[in-house]
Short mmCIF file of C-alpha atoms and ligand atoms in Angstrom, two decimals:
data_model
loop_
_atom_site.label_atom_id
_atom_site.label_comp_id
_atom_site.label_asym_id
_atom_site.label_seq_id
_atom_site.Cartn_x
_atom_site.Cartn_y
_atom_site.Cartn_z
CA MET A 1 -0.18 -0.03 -0.24
CA SER A 2 1.20 3.23 -1.28
CA ALA A 3 2.35 6.18 1.75
CA ARG A 4 -1.31 7.63 2.69
CA THR A 5 -2.18 10.93 4.47
CA VAL A 6 -4.29 12.49 7.08
CA VAL A 7 -4.24 16.37 6.99
CA VAL A 8 -5.40 17.87 10.62
CA LEU A 9 -7.45 20.89 10.70
CA GLY A 10 -6.83 22.87 13.44
CA GLY A 11 -3.38 22.66 16.01
CA GLY A 12 -5.97 22.80 19.82
CA ILE A 13 -6.43 20.27 22.25
CA GLY A 14 -8.27 17.62 19.70
CA GLY A 15 -6.20 18.67 16.48
CA VAL A 16 -2.71 18.16 18.13
CA VAL A 17 -3.65 15.10 20.25
CA ALA A 18 -5.19 13.40 17.05
CA ALA A 19 -1.73 14.10 15.12
CA ARG A 20 0.00 12.93 17.92
CA ARG A 21 -2.11 10.10 17.57
CA LEU A 22 -1.73 9.69 13.80
CA ARG A 23 1.68 9.96 14.46
CA ARG A 24 2.37 7.24 16.80
CA ARG A 25 0.24 4.67 15.05
CA LEU A 26 0.80 5.63 11.49
CA ALA A 27 3.68 4.04 9.54
CA SER A 28 6.49 6.26 9.21
CA ASP A 29 5.78 7.05 5.60
CA ASP A 30 2.46 7.92 6.27
CA ARG A 31 2.15 11.57 6.54
CA VAL A 32 0.64 13.41 9.13
CA VAL A 33 0.24 17.43 8.22
CA LEU A 34 -1.49 19.56 10.60
CA ILE A 35 -2.47 23.53 9.78
CA GLU A 36 -2.90 26.09 12.21
CA ARG A 37 -2.89 29.78 11.74
CA ASP A 38 -1.15 30.41 14.54
CA PRO A 39 1.69 28.30 15.79
CA LEU A 40 1.52 28.89 19.40
CA PHE A 41 -0.16 26.62 21.55
CA ARG A 42 -1.38 27.90 24.75
CA PHE A 43 -3.92 26.08 26.79
CA ALA A 44 -6.76 27.63 27.66
CA PRO A 45 -7.64 25.58 30.80
CA SER A 46 -4.78 27.72 32.13
CA TYR A 47 -5.90 30.88 31.45
CA LEU A 48 -7.43 31.99 35.15
CA TRP A 49 -4.49 30.40 36.81
CA VAL A 50 -3.11 33.81 34.31
CA MET A 51 -5.42 35.59 35.56
CA HIS A 52 -5.10 35.13 39.80
CA GLY A 53 -1.76 35.05 39.20
CA ASP A 54 -0.64 31.58 39.45
CA ARG A 55 1.30 30.79 36.31
CA ARG A 56 2.92 33.31 32.97
CA PRO A 57 1.55 33.22 29.46
CA ASP A 58 5.31 31.97 28.60
CA GLN A 59 4.42 29.38 31.46
CA ILE A 60 0.72 27.66 29.53
CA THR A 61 2.21 28.02 25.80
CA ARG A 62 4.71 26.24 23.36
CA ASP A 63 5.82 26.10 19.55
CA LEU A 64 3.97 23.68 17.92
CA ARG A 65 6.38 23.95 15.19
CA HIS A 66 8.71 21.26 17.82
CA LEU A 67 6.11 19.09 16.94
CA ARG A 68 8.09 19.01 13.10
CA ALA A 69 10.64 17.06 15.26
CA LYS A 70 8.24 14.09 16.19
CA GLY A 71 7.60 13.06 12.31
CA ILE A 72 4.12 16.08 12.58
CA GLU A 73 4.08 18.19 9.65
CA VAL A 74 3.16 21.63 10.69
CA ILE A 75 1.89 24.76 8.45
CA GLU A 76 1.25 27.64 9.88
CA ALA A 77 -1.57 29.15 7.80
CA GLU A 78 -5.20 29.91 7.26
CA VAL A 79 -8.00 27.68 6.35
CA THR A 80 -10.06 29.59 3.79
CA GLY A 81 -11.85 26.63 2.04
CA ILE A 82 -12.83 22.91 2.90
CA ASP A 83 -13.67 20.80 0.38
CA PRO A 84 -15.49 17.91 2.00
CA ALA A 85 -15.94 15.21 -0.85
CA GLU A 86 -12.38 15.98 -1.74
CA ARG A 87 -11.11 15.77 1.46
CA GLN A 88 -9.02 19.16 0.57
CA ALA A 89 -8.43 22.56 2.55
CA THR A 90 -7.61 25.74 1.04
CA THR A 91 -4.65 27.51 2.53
CA SER A 92 -3.33 30.66 2.98
CA ALA A 93 -0.11 28.62 2.40
CA GLY A 94 -1.41 26.90 -1.13
CA THR A 95 -4.03 23.35 -1.27
CA ILE A 96 -3.10 20.41 0.64
CA ARG A 97 -5.17 16.90 0.16
CA GLY A 98 -5.54 14.58 2.07
CA ASP A 99 -7.21 10.50 2.33
CA ALA A 100 -8.31 11.10 5.56
CA LEU A 101 -9.35 14.90 7.12
CA ILE A 102 -10.05 15.40 10.62
CA VAL A 103 -11.32 18.89 11.09
CA ALA A 104 -10.80 19.94 14.80
CA LEU A 105 -10.88 24.27 13.84
CA GLY A 106 -12.74 24.60 17.46
CA ALA A 107 -15.16 27.25 18.26
CA ARG A 108 -14.66 31.05 17.51
CA LEU A 109 -14.54 33.86 19.87
CA ASP A 110 -16.91 36.64 18.47
CA PRO A 111 -16.41 39.26 21.17
CA ALA A 112 -17.83 42.32 18.60
CA SER A 113 -21.61 40.74 18.00
CA LEU A 114 -22.33 42.14 21.42
CA PRO A 115 -21.95 46.04 21.19
CA GLY A 116 -19.89 47.67 23.99
CA PHE A 117 -18.57 44.17 24.84
CA THR A 118 -14.68 45.24 23.49
CA ASP A 119 -14.79 48.39 24.54
CA THR A 120 -15.55 47.76 28.24
CA ALA A 121 -14.81 43.93 28.99
CA HIS A 122 -11.74 41.97 29.82
CA ASN A 123 -12.26 38.94 27.76
CA ILE A 124 -11.23 35.86 30.29
CA TYR A 125 -11.11 34.19 27.42
CA THR A 126 -8.11 35.13 26.09
CA VAL A 127 -4.34 35.11 27.74
CA ASP A 128 -4.33 38.77 27.50
CA GLY A 129 -7.45 38.93 28.83
CA ALA A 130 -7.02 37.09 31.58
CA GLN A 131 -4.47 38.82 33.03
CA ALA A 132 -5.55 42.25 32.28
CA ALA A 133 -9.23 41.08 34.00
CA GLY A 134 -6.07 40.28 37.11
CA ASP A 135 -4.81 43.45 37.00
CA ALA A 136 -7.53 45.25 37.07
CA VAL A 137 -9.51 42.85 39.99
CA ARG A 138 -5.96 43.31 42.17
CA SER A 139 -6.02 47.23 41.78
CA LEU A 140 -9.87 48.10 42.81
CA SER A 141 -10.52 49.65 46.63
CA ALA A 142 -13.70 49.78 46.27
CA GLY A 143 -16.99 48.91 43.99
CA THR A 144 -18.75 46.74 41.69
CA VAL A 145 -17.43 43.51 39.24
CA ALA A 146 -19.40 41.26 37.09
CA VAL A 147 -18.61 37.51 35.32
CA LEU A 148 -20.61 38.62 32.66
CA VAL A 149 -21.66 35.07 29.53
CA ALA A 150 -22.57 37.03 26.73
CA GLY A 151 -24.59 33.69 24.99
CA THR A 152 -24.53 30.24 24.97
CA PRO A 153 -23.35 27.56 23.99
CA TYR A 154 -19.73 28.81 25.12
CA LYS A 155 -17.29 26.79 26.36
CA CYS A 156 -16.00 25.10 29.16
CA PRO A 157 -19.05 25.40 31.66
CA ALA A 158 -17.43 25.83 34.79
CA ALA A 159 -15.08 28.68 33.78
CA PRO A 160 -17.30 31.69 34.20
CA TYR A 161 -17.53 30.64 37.56
CA GLU A 162 -14.20 29.76 38.29
CA ALA A 163 -13.65 33.35 37.30
CA ALA A 164 -15.46 34.51 39.85
CA PHE A 165 -14.34 32.16 42.88
CA LEU A 166 -10.20 33.18 41.91
CA VAL A 167 -12.17 37.02 41.57
CA ASP A 168 -13.58 36.72 44.95
CA ASP A 169 -10.18 34.92 46.30
CA LEU A 170 -8.01 37.91 44.21
CA LEU A 171 -10.10 41.02 46.49
CA ARG A 172 -9.74 38.82 49.56
CA ARG A 173 -5.87 38.81 49.49
CA GLY A 174 -5.88 42.23 48.95
CA GLY A 175 -8.07 42.89 51.69
CA ALA A 176 -11.04 45.25 49.76
CA ARG A 177 -12.96 41.54 49.52
CA ASP A 178 -15.65 43.71 52.02
CA ARG A 179 -15.67 47.02 50.01
CA VAL A 180 -16.22 45.08 46.78
CA THR A 181 -18.92 43.15 45.11
CA VAL A 182 -18.81 40.81 42.78
CA ASP A 183 -21.64 39.00 40.71
CA VAL A 184 -21.91 36.03 37.71
CA TYR A 185 -25.17 37.75 35.56
CA THR A 186 -25.93 34.31 32.40
CA PRO A 187 -28.48 33.77 29.91
CA GLU A 188 -28.22 30.00 32.04
CA ALA A 189 -31.27 28.90 34.09
CA LEU A 190 -28.56 27.70 36.45
CA PRO A 191 -24.53 27.29 36.15
CA MET A 192 -23.45 24.02 34.10
CA PRO A 193 -26.86 23.33 32.91
CA THR A 194 -25.83 20.37 30.71
CA ALA A 195 -24.51 18.63 34.04
CA GLY A 196 -27.90 18.87 35.42
CA PRO A 197 -30.05 20.73 38.43
CA ALA A 198 -27.81 18.53 41.46
CA ILE A 199 -24.55 19.81 40.13
CA GLY A 200 -25.71 23.76 38.93
CA ASP A 201 -27.99 24.30 42.63
CA ALA A 202 -24.02 22.20 44.31
CA VAL A 203 -21.97 25.85 42.33
CA VAL A 204 -25.20 28.19 43.14
CA GLU A 205 -24.74 26.86 46.99
CA LEU A 206 -20.71 27.36 46.95
CA LEU A 207 -21.40 31.07 45.09
CA GLY A 208 -24.09 31.78 48.07
CA GLU A 209 -20.89 30.68 50.31
CA HIS A 210 -18.65 33.70 49.27
CA GLY A 211 -21.32 36.12 48.44
CA ILE A 212 -21.44 36.45 44.93
CA GLY A 213 -24.10 37.07 43.79
CA PHE A 214 -25.85 35.13 40.84
CA HIS A 215 -28.30 36.50 38.07
CA PRO A 216 -29.58 34.26 35.94
CA GLY A 217 -31.50 34.35 33.07
CA ARG A 218 -30.08 37.58 32.23
CA SER A 219 -29.39 38.18 28.14
CA ALA A 220 -27.21 41.55 27.53
CA THR A 221 -27.88 43.29 24.31
CA ARG A 222 -25.09 45.66 25.22
CA ILE A 223 -22.62 47.43 27.77
CA ASP A 224 -22.94 50.87 27.47
CA ALA A 225 -19.31 51.94 27.21
CA ALA A 226 -19.08 55.40 28.68
CA THR A 227 -21.86 53.80 32.16
CA ASN A 228 -19.98 50.86 31.76
CA ALA A 229 -23.71 49.82 32.85
CA LEU A 230 -24.45 46.17 31.21
CA VAL A 231 -27.99 46.03 29.53
CA PHE A 232 -30.16 43.39 29.78
CA ALA A 233 -33.22 41.81 26.90
CA ASP A 234 -35.35 41.79 30.31
CA GLY A 235 -34.81 45.89 30.15
CA GLY A 236 -32.83 45.78 33.44
CA ASP A 237 -28.98 47.05 33.78
CA ALA A 238 -26.60 46.62 36.55
CA HIS A 239 -23.13 48.52 36.77
CA ALA A 240 -19.80 47.25 36.67
CA ASP A 241 -16.73 49.13 37.33
CA VAL A 242 -14.80 46.11 36.79
CA LEU A 243 -16.59 43.85 33.64
CA LEU A 244 -15.01 40.18 33.18
CA GLY A 245 -16.80 39.20 29.52
CA VAL A 246 -17.28 35.10 27.97
CA PRO A 247 -18.09 36.72 25.07
CA PRO A 248 -19.58 35.26 22.23
CA HIS A 249 -18.77 31.72 20.29
CA ARG A 250 -19.62 30.92 16.59
CA SER A 251 -18.77 28.83 14.26
CA PRO A 252 -15.38 29.30 12.30
CA ASP A 253 -16.68 30.84 8.69
CA VAL A 254 -14.75 28.73 7.38
CA VAL A 255 -16.99 25.22 8.58
CA ALA A 256 -19.78 27.40 8.03
CA THR A 257 -19.23 27.66 4.59
CA SER A 258 -18.09 23.42 3.81
CA GLY A 259 -21.15 22.44 3.80
CA LEU A 260 -20.73 20.33 6.62
CA ALA A 261 -21.93 22.32 9.30
CA GLY A 262 -25.75 22.14 10.46
CA ASP A 263 -28.08 24.58 11.70
CA SER A 264 -26.65 25.59 14.49
CA GLY A 265 -23.14 26.06 12.32
CA TYR A 266 -21.09 22.99 13.90
CA ILE A 267 -20.42 19.84 12.43
CA PRO A 268 -23.20 17.02 13.30
CA VAL A 269 -20.93 13.94 13.88
CA ASP A 270 -21.41 10.34 14.99
CA PRO A 271 -21.58 10.66 18.49
CA HIS A 272 -19.11 7.68 19.16
CA THR A 273 -17.17 7.44 15.79
CA LEU A 274 -16.90 11.42 15.29
CA ALA A 275 -17.44 10.96 11.89
CA THR A 276 -19.29 13.43 9.65
CA ALA A 277 -21.70 12.43 6.94
CA VAL A 278 -18.61 12.74 4.09
CA PRO A 279 -17.08 9.74 3.79
CA ASP A 280 -13.62 9.55 5.50
CA VAL A 281 -14.18 13.38 6.48
CA PHE A 282 -14.06 13.73 10.48
CA ALA A 283 -15.05 16.23 13.12
CA ILE A 284 -14.07 16.91 16.70
CA GLY A 285 -14.11 19.13 19.78
CA ASP A 286 -15.68 22.48 20.22
CA VAL A 287 -16.38 22.20 16.22
CA THR A 288 -19.14 19.61 16.64
CA ALA A 289 -23.08 19.70 18.02
CA ILE A 290 -23.69 16.27 19.47
CA PRO A 291 -27.10 15.57 21.08
CA ILE A 292 -27.30 13.97 24.02
CA ALA A 293 -30.93 13.10 26.20
CA ARG A 294 -33.30 16.47 27.46
CA GLY A 295 -32.79 18.33 24.33
CA LYS A 296 -29.10 19.50 25.27
CA LEU A 297 -25.95 19.01 23.96
CA LEU A 298 -22.75 17.11 24.17
CA PRO A 299 -20.48 21.05 26.20
CA LYS A 300 -17.70 22.28 24.26
CA ALA A 301 -14.78 21.47 26.60
CA GLY A 302 -11.12 19.84 26.61
CA VAL A 303 -11.10 16.79 27.67
CA PHE A 304 -14.23 15.55 25.28
CA ALA A 305 -11.73 17.42 22.29
CA GLU A 306 -8.86 15.00 23.58
CA ALA A 307 -10.73 11.35 24.15
CA GLU A 308 -12.57 12.24 20.73
CA ALA A 309 -9.23 12.90 18.52
CA ARG A 310 -8.05 9.60 20.79
CA VAL A 311 -11.13 8.19 19.06
CA VAL A 312 -10.81 9.11 15.55
CA ALA A 313 -6.64 8.69 14.99
CA ASP A 314 -7.10 5.01 15.57
CA GLN A 315 -9.85 4.67 13.72
CA ILE A 316 -8.19 5.87 10.73
CA ALA A 317 -4.90 4.37 12.08
CA HIS A 318 -6.79 0.84 11.94
CA ASP A 319 -8.33 1.58 8.78
CA TRP A 320 -5.54 1.98 7.41
CA ARG A 321 -4.61 -1.47 8.10
CA GLY A 322 -7.20 -3.14 6.94
CA ARG A 323 -8.97 -3.54 10.53
CA THR A 324 -11.77 -2.07 12.62
CA SER A 325 -11.38 -0.22 16.18
CA ARG A 326 -13.17 -1.04 18.95
CA HIS A 327 -12.34 2.45 20.62
CA ALA A 328 -15.48 4.53 20.35
CA PHE A 329 -16.36 8.35 22.44
CA ASP A 330 -18.28 6.61 25.55
CA GLY A 331 -19.12 10.05 26.59
CA LYS A 332 -17.21 9.94 29.29
CA GLY A 333 -15.81 14.05 31.05
CA SER A 334 -15.20 15.40 34.09
CA CYS A 335 -13.85 19.77 34.91
CA PHE A 336 -12.46 20.84 37.61
CA LEU A 337 -13.77 24.32 39.84
CA GLU A 338 -11.22 26.08 41.17
CA ILE A 339 -12.81 27.89 43.68
CA GLY A 340 -9.79 29.91 45.52
CA ASP A 341 -7.42 29.53 48.16
CA GLY A 342 -5.77 26.63 46.40
CA HIS A 343 -9.27 24.53 47.14
CA SER A 344 -11.52 22.94 43.63
CA ALA A 345 -14.38 21.15 43.03
CA TYR A 346 -14.63 17.66 39.95
CA ALA A 347 -17.43 17.32 38.43
CA GLY A 348 -17.16 14.48 35.97
CA GLY A 349 -20.19 11.64 34.82
CA ASP A 350 -21.41 10.22 31.92
CA PHE A 351 -22.87 13.48 29.27
CA TYR A 352 -24.14 9.89 27.23
CA ALA A 353 -26.52 8.26 29.57
CA PRO A 354 -29.91 7.87 28.37
CA ASP A 355 -31.58 9.61 30.69
CA GLY A 356 -29.64 12.54 30.82
CA PRO A 357 -26.05 13.15 31.99
CA ASN A 358 -25.09 11.11 35.11
CA VAL A 359 -22.62 13.40 37.11
CA ALA A 360 -21.45 13.83 40.11
CA MET A 361 -20.10 16.87 41.90
CA ARG A 362 -16.65 16.24 44.68
CA GLY A 363 -15.23 18.77 47.16
CA PRO A 364 -14.12 20.89 46.89
CA GLY A 365 -11.40 20.57 48.68
CA ARG A 366 -7.16 21.10 48.30
CA ARG A 367 -6.94 17.20 46.64
CA TRP A 368 -8.99 18.60 43.94
CA HIS A 369 -6.76 21.72 43.23
CA LEU A 370 -3.63 19.38 43.40
CA ALA A 371 -5.59 16.97 40.79
CA LYS A 372 -5.91 19.80 38.11
CA VAL A 373 -2.57 20.69 38.39
CA VAL A 374 -0.88 17.51 38.21
CA PHE A 375 -3.85 17.04 35.14
CA GLU A 376 -2.19 20.50 33.40
CA GLN A 377 1.27 18.81 33.94
CA TYR A 378 0.40 15.81 32.32
CA TRP A 379 -1.30 17.12 29.36
CA MET A 380 1.97 19.65 28.28
CA ARG A 381 4.65 17.26 28.65
CA ARG A 382 2.36 14.11 27.80
CA TRP A 383 1.15 15.59 23.96
CA LEU A 384 3.74 18.79 23.29
C1 FAD B 1 -10.63 29.92 29.90
C2 FAD B 1 -11.10 28.73 29.96
C3 FAD B 1 -10.51 27.53 30.30
C4 FAD B 1 -11.13 26.49 29.88
N1 FAD B 1 -10.88 24.71 30.98
C5 FAD B 1 -11.34 23.89 30.88
C6 FAD B 1 -11.20 23.10 31.18
O1 FAD B 1 -11.06 23.14 32.37
N2 FAD B 1 -10.87 21.73 30.67
C7 FAD B 1 -11.49 21.86 29.97
O2 FAD B 1 -11.99 20.40 29.28
N3 FAD B 1 -12.37 22.46 29.01
C8 FAD B 1 -11.37 23.77 29.30
N4 FAD B 1 -11.97 24.76 28.35
C9 FAD B 1 -12.15 24.29 27.11
C10 FAD B 1 -11.10 24.09 25.96
O3 FAD B 1 -10.01 24.87 26.06
C11 FAD B 1 -10.98 23.96 24.86
O4 FAD B 1 -12.79 22.88 25.07
C12 FAD B 1 -10.48 23.13 23.61
O5 FAD B 1 -9.91 23.59 23.91
C13 FAD B 1 -11.25 22.84 23.00
O6 FAD B 1 -10.91 21.76 21.49
P1 FAD B 1 -10.59 21.78 19.94
O7 FAD B 1 -9.81 21.65 19.91
O8 FAD B 1 -11.96 21.52 20.02
O9 FAD B 1 -10.30 23.48 19.79
P2 FAD B 1 -9.32 24.93 20.06
O10 FAD B 1 -8.53 24.10 21.05
O11 FAD B 1 -9.78 25.55 20.36
O12 FAD B 1 -8.53 24.56 19.00
C14 FAD B 1 -8.91 24.67 17.43
C15 FAD B 1 -7.66 25.83 17.19
O13 FAD B 1 -8.20 26.38 14.98
C16 FAD B 1 -7.26 27.07 15.01
N5 FAD B 1 -8.03 27.69 14.27
C17 FAD B 1 -9.69 28.26 14.17
N6 FAD B 1 -9.48 28.78 13.11
C18 FAD B 1 -8.77 27.91 11.98
C19 FAD B 1 -8.88 29.02 10.64
N7 FAD B 1 -9.54 29.27 9.70
N8 FAD B 1 -7.24 28.64 9.94
C20 FAD B 1 -6.51 28.22 10.90
N9 FAD B 1 -6.31 27.74 12.28
C21 FAD B 1 -7.38 27.63 13.27
C22 FAD B 1 -6.68 28.23 16.52
O14 FAD B 1 -6.46 28.92 16.18
C23 FAD B 1 -7.11 26.76 17.27
O15 FAD B 1 -5.44 26.73 17.47
C24 FAD B 1 -11.31 26.19 28.80
C25 FAD B 1 -11.34 27.19 28.33
C26 FAD B 1 -11.06 28.32 28.57
C27 FAD B 1 -10.92 29.61 27.30
#
């Protein structure tokens, strides 16, 4: 059999894991090509530690071009078109065709779509925004800090709550907590709604214990940059001296025009194989839309992107050897919820359970914070 090529679009969590695992499993003359616009990989689960001052950006950043030494062809380019039937991508560095194609382009942050967001909010979904948010909170001696979820779906449903707990912790350390109110505004009815009401109620209770206001069902329509007011669809408003924002998320434009996307703009896939409707074309991670029980979608999270990438890599490697992979994605996943003072909670379970996600929370405690640190270190060393 002559050598074949797998093309991975996107070098984030899913794309990196897929490329690394494929490189280990494919024959040495098969090509693994990874196309990514930004050669600097940043580990997003640690962004809020940057905000809190526990990490510097350079500690969670790696240069993807190092993967070339491991036999992966890293192409630094913008993907401008996808032709699924031809398993082909058009990029700013030319056109590349594969025998298999993996779309791992994530979700696109779209702060400009909420008027006023870019001028007023610290975008905590970027490493620079998270760092600036931490600086702004530390310099506040009195007033209000608000964490705003600008729309759903968004990646890592725990992150805005984690941000609020870490703001609370920063203010306590700086001695300003009793002069600063901290509030979370979200269109959701409960935190982390896909994980079920018991988890949501537990997070609301934790927010209450920390004196953090929780304002569900609030959809912001704009932010008034002159007055720092959040204006909501229900006619109400709220003031924030420091605003931390989770920006609206969208499907990448190149995906929306590829013919692979469903109504949501994200890509429907087989929930166990991650196969799209087009043979030999797979999609993994945040760019997918995977329905689960009770009319919900699988949350967008790195833990799922990684697990899906492993499954797809194994399928391609088996297929090219004329075998069938028994490795299927099972919908199991977990996440940590930092609550400050070196403590975390942990939520994990089965998101594919037929009656709806079966997720349990542990902690909070110090051991779960340490487990999160171990997870970060494992991830960076294992895959980059
Ligand atoms: C603050 C924060 C905290 C988080 N915490 C956790 C956590 O604790 N646990 C967890 O599991 N998840 C967490 N997540 C979510 C996690 O980071 C994402 O779910 C995960 O990165 C998704 O992986 P992905 O490969 O699908 O997409 P991404 O990692 O976003 O990768 C997509 C890649 O595609 C590239 N790309 C996009 N379009 C193009 C194009 N046209 N051309 C070229 N390249 C392109 C992008 O540059 C990007 O590198 C967190 C996220 C944030 C922001």
